[in-house]
């Protein structure tokens, strides 16, 4: 039977990794991910996890190393954050192009300059096109569950696409909650064995030598890339079936790539991702109590992007009230344009969401607090967009900036 | 003992697109004949990966993969650890990396792999420049050599010659490291055999002429591989369990022109340059002999 443990997000990830029994673990320390690396090193030392733990000299080496290990047909793990994720950038594309079924945890953290160790989502969003499935956890429980499911999805022979599981730095990585911890045997039953079968595609074969991570010219390259894209699109289906199987086995967990909260009858909806969703829920309950028609949609996966699920949630038959305005709340800004998630959402809504204003709220950069008052303001502003839709729909609102500087509204007209 | 005369028949590097006379391709081909089929080769970006893995025509007859340019040591480590985790012990893990991939961008990953004592054989085929990108200067380009980024002939800031990879390897205290040259095939083959049997990391730094980048004839590869040793510009050295040995310790060297004269890249060398080169070489040999004595506790 599973047991309850009091764990931080990082510790929940380490426990999940232990339960998944990777054969090779390589990682390089960076705040706020270090706890994961330390915990895994301790588990290997104490024998709780039987694995090769490799002390690497950089994040670039960490990811390159687990690729080499995966090529021999074994399950692996690595974790990073921020500067480390960007330092790996070349290897991220390499791993997805090589179709290595890797799982990596990323502690979402701001990018220098200025140096800042606190949470925001600029790091993983900068690499959204790198060919990795991108998952965003809200709670420590979901972090643990997502890691276990990530291996099932990544290693599915029809998917063979690496998975990046993101946890908001500090807010999730360092916050404790009661987490239901499965028994090792339960996870063994859920996942395939950590040593892949001999005929697993894309691995070395001592009987029939293979060349991996190859070169392809202009014609063939395009075919490889189209296949990679199709496999990623297909992955959405596998993420759902895996989540259903997980729910059946463990009795919990969301089964979609998006999750709604009081959204079906809401006129004003905030779309967000990661741990901020928790605060948004609280604010929604408060505003609902005073009669406001507000709701939340949480994006659990950004790749593959859940275009249909999102559109169904916003405009589908299940709705009882039409959406009047949307806000996208994210801890990221694509300088000179808008937040990356807002751009993603707007692209996804282009066909079915015409006429609904979408406002971009950029919040929590570099660990800036996102308070209930800030979120209530967001909903107030959403309602206001109905009057001034043309101007505000395209703009970016930096949430909470007016608490800090006078010229918070300096966006050129 | 394997020699060039009794090298095993099977070919494991065929149908590749290397230029005629490519020294690097000889290093790969000969090494794999010594190691046989039960090996996994890791080759970073560079000429050998560019000519050997062009879909759908794979030139390697053993398991192989291309590594990111900077990551040969890390990918080798991953392969070695994966095999270890699976309990597979009779497979050799071998890297073939250019001088740029080794002395420059990949030095960090190589150092890490050495330090962790990974079970791997790392071979640097040294053609003394970034060849795959069109002959740019690397950390292994010698004094006076013309490259596309040292068009007038490379003039180092110091009088030290190219990065001393064998000492860098030895400084990590690995069990076995050696230099070799495609011009002295038997010496090279013997070292491959030895290096493959070592527990833990071993390192070979192999002189591998590049006719395309050096401006020499395609049939000069082996000849240059000999004359570079005979002129004293490429000492044949073995580092084994803390002791250095000179495999050749000539009392006199052949004239430098017998080596430099065959290559367009050295065409700008003046008599004064050659005298400088000779002085550097002699200083290097004194240091090398001192290292041999010191390592022997003399
Ligand atoms: C990170 C990165 N930087 C640059 C390159 C471009 N590049 C590919 S091969 C190469 C030169 C390789 O030189 P070397 O390692 O000496 O091998 P050679 O080509 O001479 O065999 C360079 C610069 C790359 N592939 N990756
Ligand atoms: S350019 Fe030089 S190293 Fe590259 S394949 Fe040709 S001969 Fe070999």
CSV table of C-alpha atoms in Angstrom, one decimal, chain A residues 23-24 52-58 60-61 64-65 67-69 71-74 87 90-91 94 100 195-196 198 204-216 220 224, chain B residues 37-41 49-50 53-56 58 60-71 74-75 77-79 81-86 88 91 108-109 112-113 116 118:
chain,number,residue,atom,x,y,z
A,23,UNK,CA,20.0,2.6,-14.4
A,24,UNK,CA,22.1,5.7,-14.9
A,52,UNK,CA,25.2,4.3,-11.8
A,53,UNK,CA,25.3,7.8,-10.3
A,54,UNK,CA,27.8,9.9,-12.3
A,55,UNK,CA,29.3,13.1,-11.1
A,56,UNK,CA,29.6,15.1,-14.3
A,57,UNK,CA,31.5,18.3,-15.0
A,58,UNK,CA,28.6,20.3,-16.6
A,60,UNK,CA,26.1,19.7,-21.3
A,61,UNK,CA,27.9,16.5,-20.2
A,64,UNK,CA,25.1,13.9,-23.3
A,65,UNK,CA,26.0,11.2,-20.9
A,67,UNK,CA,22.0,10.0,-24.1
A,68,UNK,CA,25.0,7.6,-24.4
A,69,UNK,CA,23.5,5.5,-21.6
A,71,UNK,CA,21.7,4.3,-26.5
A,72,UNK,CA,22.7,1.1,-24.6
A,73,UNK,CA,19.0,0.5,-23.8
A,74,UNK,CA,18.6,1.6,-20.2
A,87,UNK,CA,23.8,25.3,-21.3
A,90,UNK,CA,22.4,21.8,-28.0
A,91,UNK,CA,21.9,18.5,-26.3
A,94,UNK,CA,20.1,16.3,-30.1
A,100,UNK,CA,16.2,9.1,-27.0
A,195,UNK,CA,16.4,-2.3,-19.2
A,196,UNK,CA,14.8,-2.1,-22.6
A,198,UNK,CA,17.0,-6.1,-27.1
A,204,UNK,CA,22.8,-0.4,-30.0
A,205,UNK,CA,22.6,-4.0,-31.0
A,206,UNK,CA,25.5,-6.3,-30.4
A,207,UNK,CA,24.2,-8.8,-32.9
A,208,UNK,CA,23.4,-6.3,-35.6
A,209,UNK,CA,25.5,-3.2,-35.1
A,210,UNK,CA,23.7,0.1,-35.4
A,211,UNK,CA,24.7,3.6,-36.2
A,212,UNK,CA,22.8,6.2,-34.1
A,213,UNK,CA,22.7,10.0,-34.0
A,214,UNK,CA,23.4,10.2,-37.7
A,215,UNK,CA,23.7,12.8,-40.5
A,216,UNK,CA,21.0,13.3,-43.1
A,220,UNK,CA,16.1,13.0,-45.7
A,224,UNK,CA,13.2,12.8,-40.1
B,37,UNK,CA,33.1,-6.2,-33.8
B,38,UNK,CA,32.3,-6.1,-30.1
B,39,UNK,CA,32.9,-2.4,-29.6
B,40,UNK,CA,30.9,0.8,-29.5
B,41,UNK,CA,32.4,3.8,-31.2
B,49,UNK,CA,31.5,11.6,-38.3
B,50,UNK,CA,30.8,13.7,-41.3
B,53,UNK,CA,27.2,8.4,-41.0
B,54,UNK,CA,25.4,9.9,-44.0
B,55,UNK,CA,21.9,8.5,-44.1
B,56,UNK,CA,21.2,5.9,-45.5
B,58,UNK,CA,26.4,3.9,-42.7
B,60,UNK,CA,30.7,1.8,-39.5
B,61,UNK,CA,30.5,-1.9,-39.1
B,62,UNK,CA,30.4,-1.7,-35.4
B,63,UNK,CA,27.8,0.0,-33.1
B,64,UNK,CA,28.5,3.7,-33.3
B,65,UNK,CA,27.0,7.1,-32.7
B,66,UNK,CA,27.9,10.7,-33.3
B,67,UNK,CA,28.4,12.8,-30.2
B,68,UNK,CA,27.8,16.6,-29.8
B,69,UNK,CA,31.1,18.3,-30.7
B,70,UNK,CA,32.0,19.1,-27.1
B,71,UNK,CA,30.7,15.8,-25.5
B,74,UNK,CA,30.5,12.4,-21.7
B,75,UNK,CA,28.8,10.2,-24.3
B,77,UNK,CA,31.0,7.7,-20.2
B,78,UNK,CA,27.3,7.2,-20.7
B,79,UNK,CA,27.8,4.3,-23.0
B,81,UNK,CA,27.9,3.2,-17.6
B,82,UNK,CA,25.0,1.8,-19.5
B,83,UNK,CA,26.9,-1.3,-20.4
B,84,UNK,CA,28.1,-1.6,-16.8
B,85,UNK,CA,24.5,-1.3,-15.5
B,86,UNK,CA,23.5,-4.1,-17.9
B,88,UNK,CA,28.1,-6.3,-20.2
B,91,UNK,CA,32.5,-4.6,-25.2
B,108,UNK,CA,36.2,19.6,-20.2
B,109,UNK,CA,34.2,16.5,-20.9
B,112,UNK,CA,35.7,14.6,-16.4
B,113,UNK,CA,35.7,11.2,-18.0
B,116,UNK,CA,35.9,9.4,-13.1
B,118,UNK,CA,35.6,5.6,-17.1
